[in-house]
Amino acid sequence: MILAGWRRRALVALALLTAGARSAAGQDSVVVIRPDLPDDSLAMGQLAPEVVRQLIAIYNDSLTTRIAGSFTLPKDSRHQGGIAVYRGSLRVLGRIDGAVTVINGDLIIGAGGVVAGPAIVAGGRIDVREGGTHEGEATVYEPIAPVTRLPNGLLAVRERRRPLGELAAARTSFQTGSINTSLNLETGRTYNRVEGLPIVVGPSFQTEGDAPADARIDLRAIVRPTSDRTKLRDNVGFTASTEWRGGGPRRWFGFGARGYRQILSIEEQPLAKGEAGWSA
């Protein structure tokens, strides 16, 4: 009997699901244990600092067999003691008697493979295939571990990359009477095809000491390197803001205002548009 194409595909999918269920029933289950992270770390998908320290300590331990990159333990081979792999997958076809740690990679236990000891995987998964065995606790952390390998072969915490705006910024300040003046030069902190990497420059003034009123004025000119060079208005933008407070010790009045002409992103679109305005 000839089945229609969609019926044939449905039967094949059902057969594959049934085989997968039988395979899962015949192997050890994998328990995914997430660290007890604070809310902000969970939101950013980052490992808790104590987990990162634990991974580094395990890898750097002199009693641990350290491997950089993927590694396969062949069939009929046996390894005694702890083993740790960085930036690669560990495929076990033989037997490991000891703790296994995989950092930014997968642990794959193939047919006939045995891991007799706890297993920790960060930035990857544990895959115990049909015929493979894992005897011990399994701990999986989904986020990538922020670590790097040093020239001596040991691991260390990877330093956070400084934002682009911090790499290209300069500021100087000086005092004249009760007015503190700051001169600022920085980038726009983001790059896009419309305005390139904008250059932002300008002064800010703030009263200090015994001045009759507290005031702050910020002026910034924005130069856009990749805007239409034939139109000066499109090449230059600005932001200007001011705040005033006065009226004695209790400062019973105050006001602020802001004017601008700058590139603002369009929601859910890869382009950008120019916008000018005034707010108070």
PDB file of C-alpha atoms in Angstrom, residues 162-260:
ATOM      1  CA  ARG A 162      35.752  48.282  28.722  1.00  0.00           C
ATOM      2  CA  PRO A 163      32.952  50.048  26.851  1.00  0.00           C
ATOM      3  CA  LEU A 164      34.020  51.915  23.739  1.00  0.00           C
ATOM      4  CA  GLY A 165      33.099  55.207  25.349  1.00  0.00           C
ATOM      5  CA  GLU A 166      35.557  54.594  28.175  1.00  0.00           C
ATOM      6  CA  LEU A 167      38.402  53.872  25.762  1.00  0.00           C
ATOM      7  CA  ALA A 168      38.071  57.200  23.940  1.00  0.00           C
ATOM      8  CA  ALA A 169      37.202  59.806  26.558  1.00  0.00           C
ATOM      9  CA  ALA A 170      38.991  62.740  28.132  1.00  0.00           C
ATOM     10  CA  ARG A 171      37.964  65.252  30.776  1.00  0.00           C
ATOM     11  CA  THR A 172      39.551  68.179  32.576  1.00  0.00           C
ATOM     12  CA  SER A 173      38.143  70.512  35.230  1.00  0.00           C
ATOM     13  CA  PHE A 174      39.109  73.851  36.758  1.00  0.00           C
ATOM     14  CA  GLN A 175      37.607  76.253  39.301  1.00  0.00           C
ATOM     15  CA  THR A 176      36.874  79.946  38.743  1.00  0.00           C
ATOM     16  CA  GLY A 177      35.380  81.545  41.830  1.00  0.00           C
ATOM     17  CA  SER A 178      32.224  79.611  42.686  1.00  0.00           C
ATOM     18  CA  ILE A 179      31.920  78.040  39.228  1.00  0.00           C
ATOM     19  CA  ASN A 180      33.442  74.663  38.433  1.00  0.00           C
ATOM     20  CA  THR A 181      34.020  74.138  34.706  1.00  0.00           C
ATOM     21  CA  SER A 182      34.598  70.750  33.047  1.00  0.00           C
ATOM     22  CA  LEU A 183      35.630  70.191  29.441  1.00  0.00           C
ATOM     23  CA  ASN A 184      34.551  66.819  28.042  1.00  0.00           C
ATOM     24  CA  LEU A 185      35.544  64.875  24.936  1.00  0.00           C
ATOM     25  CA  GLU A 186      34.124  61.416  24.302  1.00  0.00           C
ATOM     26  CA  THR A 187      32.538  59.151  21.714  1.00  0.00           C
ATOM     27  CA  GLY A 188      28.831  58.525  21.351  1.00  0.00           C
ATOM     28  CA  ARG A 189      29.434  55.067  22.908  1.00  0.00           C
ATOM     29  CA  THR A 190      27.618  53.278  20.071  1.00  0.00           C
ATOM     30  CA  TYR A 191      28.360  52.765  16.385  1.00  0.00           C
ATOM     31  CA  ASN A 192      25.874  52.545  13.533  1.00  0.00           C
ATOM     32  CA  ARG A 193      25.882  53.116   9.781  1.00  0.00           C
ATOM     33  CA  VAL A 194      23.882  56.331  10.025  1.00  0.00           C
ATOM     34  CA  GLU A 195      26.176  58.324  12.300  1.00  0.00           C
ATOM     35  CA  GLY A 196      29.301  56.149  12.525  1.00  0.00           C
ATOM     36  CA  LEU A 197      31.040  56.708  15.863  1.00  0.00           C
ATOM     37  CA  PRO A 198      29.891  60.193  16.925  1.00  0.00           C
ATOM     38  CA  ILE A 199      32.308  62.583  18.608  1.00  0.00           C
ATOM     39  CA  VAL A 200      30.768  64.421  21.565  1.00  0.00           C
ATOM     40  CA  VAL A 201      32.527  67.518  22.915  1.00  0.00           C
ATOM     41  CA  GLY A 202      31.488  70.385  25.162  1.00  0.00           C
ATOM     42  CA  PRO A 203      31.691  72.068  28.567  1.00  0.00           C
ATOM     43  CA  SER A 204      29.641  71.794  31.732  1.00  0.00           C
ATOM     44  CA  PHE A 205      29.343  74.483  34.417  1.00  0.00           C
ATOM     45  CA  GLN A 206      28.282  74.008  38.027  1.00  0.00           C
ATOM     46  CA  THR A 207      28.140  76.509  40.864  1.00  0.00           C
ATOM     47  CA  GLU A 208      29.714  75.493  44.161  1.00  0.00           C
ATOM     48  CA  GLY A 209      30.244  77.004  47.569  1.00  0.00           C
ATOM     49  CA  ASP A 210      28.416  80.171  48.661  1.00  0.00           C
ATOM     50  CA  ALA A 211      26.728  80.959  45.339  1.00  0.00           C
ATOM     51  CA  PRO A 212      23.145  82.324  45.789  1.00  0.00           C
ATOM     52  CA  ALA A 213      21.757  79.476  43.677  1.00  0.00           C
ATOM     53  CA  ASP A 214      22.838  75.993  42.693  1.00  0.00           C
ATOM     54  CA  ALA A 215      23.019  75.758  38.939  1.00  0.00           C
ATOM     55  CA  ARG A 216      24.296  73.304  36.384  1.00  0.00           C
ATOM     56  CA  ILE A 217      24.574  73.769  32.624  1.00  0.00           C
ATOM     57  CA  ASP A 218      25.699  71.053  30.206  1.00  0.00           C
ATOM     58  CA  LEU A 219      26.437  71.776  26.560  1.00  0.00           C
ATOM     59  CA  ARG A 220      27.461  69.091  24.056  1.00  0.00           C
ATOM     60  CA  ALA A 221      28.124  69.279  20.341  1.00  0.00           C
ATOM     61  CA  ILE A 222      27.776  66.028  18.389  1.00  0.00           C
ATOM     62  CA  VAL A 223      29.758  65.492  15.175  1.00  0.00           C
ATOM     63  CA  ARG A 224      28.595  62.576  13.008  1.00  0.00           C
ATOM     64  CA  PRO A 225      31.436  61.314  10.761  1.00  0.00           C
ATOM     65  CA  THR A 226      29.289  59.301   8.317  1.00  0.00           C
ATOM     66  CA  SER A 227      26.289  61.576   7.849  1.00  0.00           C
ATOM     67  CA  ASP A 228      25.710  63.327   4.515  1.00  0.00           C
ATOM     68  CA  ARG A 229      28.768  65.556   4.207  1.00  0.00           C
ATOM     69  CA  THR A 230      26.960  67.890   1.808  1.00  0.00           C
ATOM     70  CA  LYS A 231      24.519  68.979   4.508  1.00  0.00           C
ATOM     71  CA  LEU A 232      26.110  70.616   7.520  1.00  0.00           C
ATOM     72  CA  ARG A 233      22.861  70.383   9.462  1.00  0.00           C
ATOM     73  CA  ASP A 234      22.914  66.596   9.151  1.00  0.00           C
ATOM     74  CA  ASN A 235      26.522  66.370  10.305  1.00  0.00           C
ATOM     75  CA  VAL A 236      26.137  68.204  13.602  1.00  0.00           C
ATOM     76  CA  GLY A 237      23.806  67.738  16.534  1.00  0.00           C
ATOM     77  CA  PHE A 238      23.710  68.970  20.099  1.00  0.00           C
ATOM     78  CA  THR A 239      22.343  68.433  23.586  1.00  0.00           C
ATOM     79  CA  ALA A 240      21.884  71.225  26.134  1.00  0.00           C
ATOM     80  CA  SER A 241      20.497  70.892  29.653  1.00  0.00           C
ATOM     81  CA  THR A 242      20.288  73.088  32.726  1.00  0.00           C
ATOM     82  CA  GLU A 243      19.133  72.788  36.336  1.00  0.00           C
ATOM     83  CA  TRP A 244      18.578  75.611  38.843  1.00  0.00           C
ATOM     84  CA  ARG A 245      17.747  75.468  42.536  1.00  0.00           C
ATOM     85  CA  GLY A 246      17.543  78.374  44.953  1.00  0.00           C
ATOM     86  CA  GLY A 247      15.520  80.203  47.556  1.00  0.00           C
ATOM     87  CA  GLY A 248      17.613  79.782  50.685  1.00  0.00           C
ATOM     88  CA  PRO A 249      18.660  76.788  52.791  1.00  0.00           C
ATOM     89  CA  ARG A 250      15.453  74.906  52.019  1.00  0.00           C
ATOM     90  CA  ARG A 251      15.734  75.496  48.269  1.00  0.00           C
ATOM     91  CA  TRP A 252      12.039  76.086  47.850  1.00  0.00           C
ATOM     92  CA  PHE A 253      12.133  76.466  44.068  1.00  0.00           C
ATOM     93  CA  GLY A 254      13.914  74.925  41.127  1.00  0.00           C
ATOM     94  CA  PHE A 255      13.532  74.144  37.451  1.00  0.00           C
ATOM     95  CA  GLY A 256      15.289  72.370  34.633  1.00  0.00           C
ATOM     96  CA  ALA A 257      15.191  72.259  30.865  1.00  0.00           C
ATOM     97  CA  ARG A 258      16.737  70.244  28.060  1.00  0.00           C
ATOM     98  CA  GLY A 259      17.095  70.822  24.335  1.00  0.00           C
ATOM     99  CA  TYR A 260      18.554  68.433  21.799  1.00  0.00           C
TER     100      TYR A 260
END
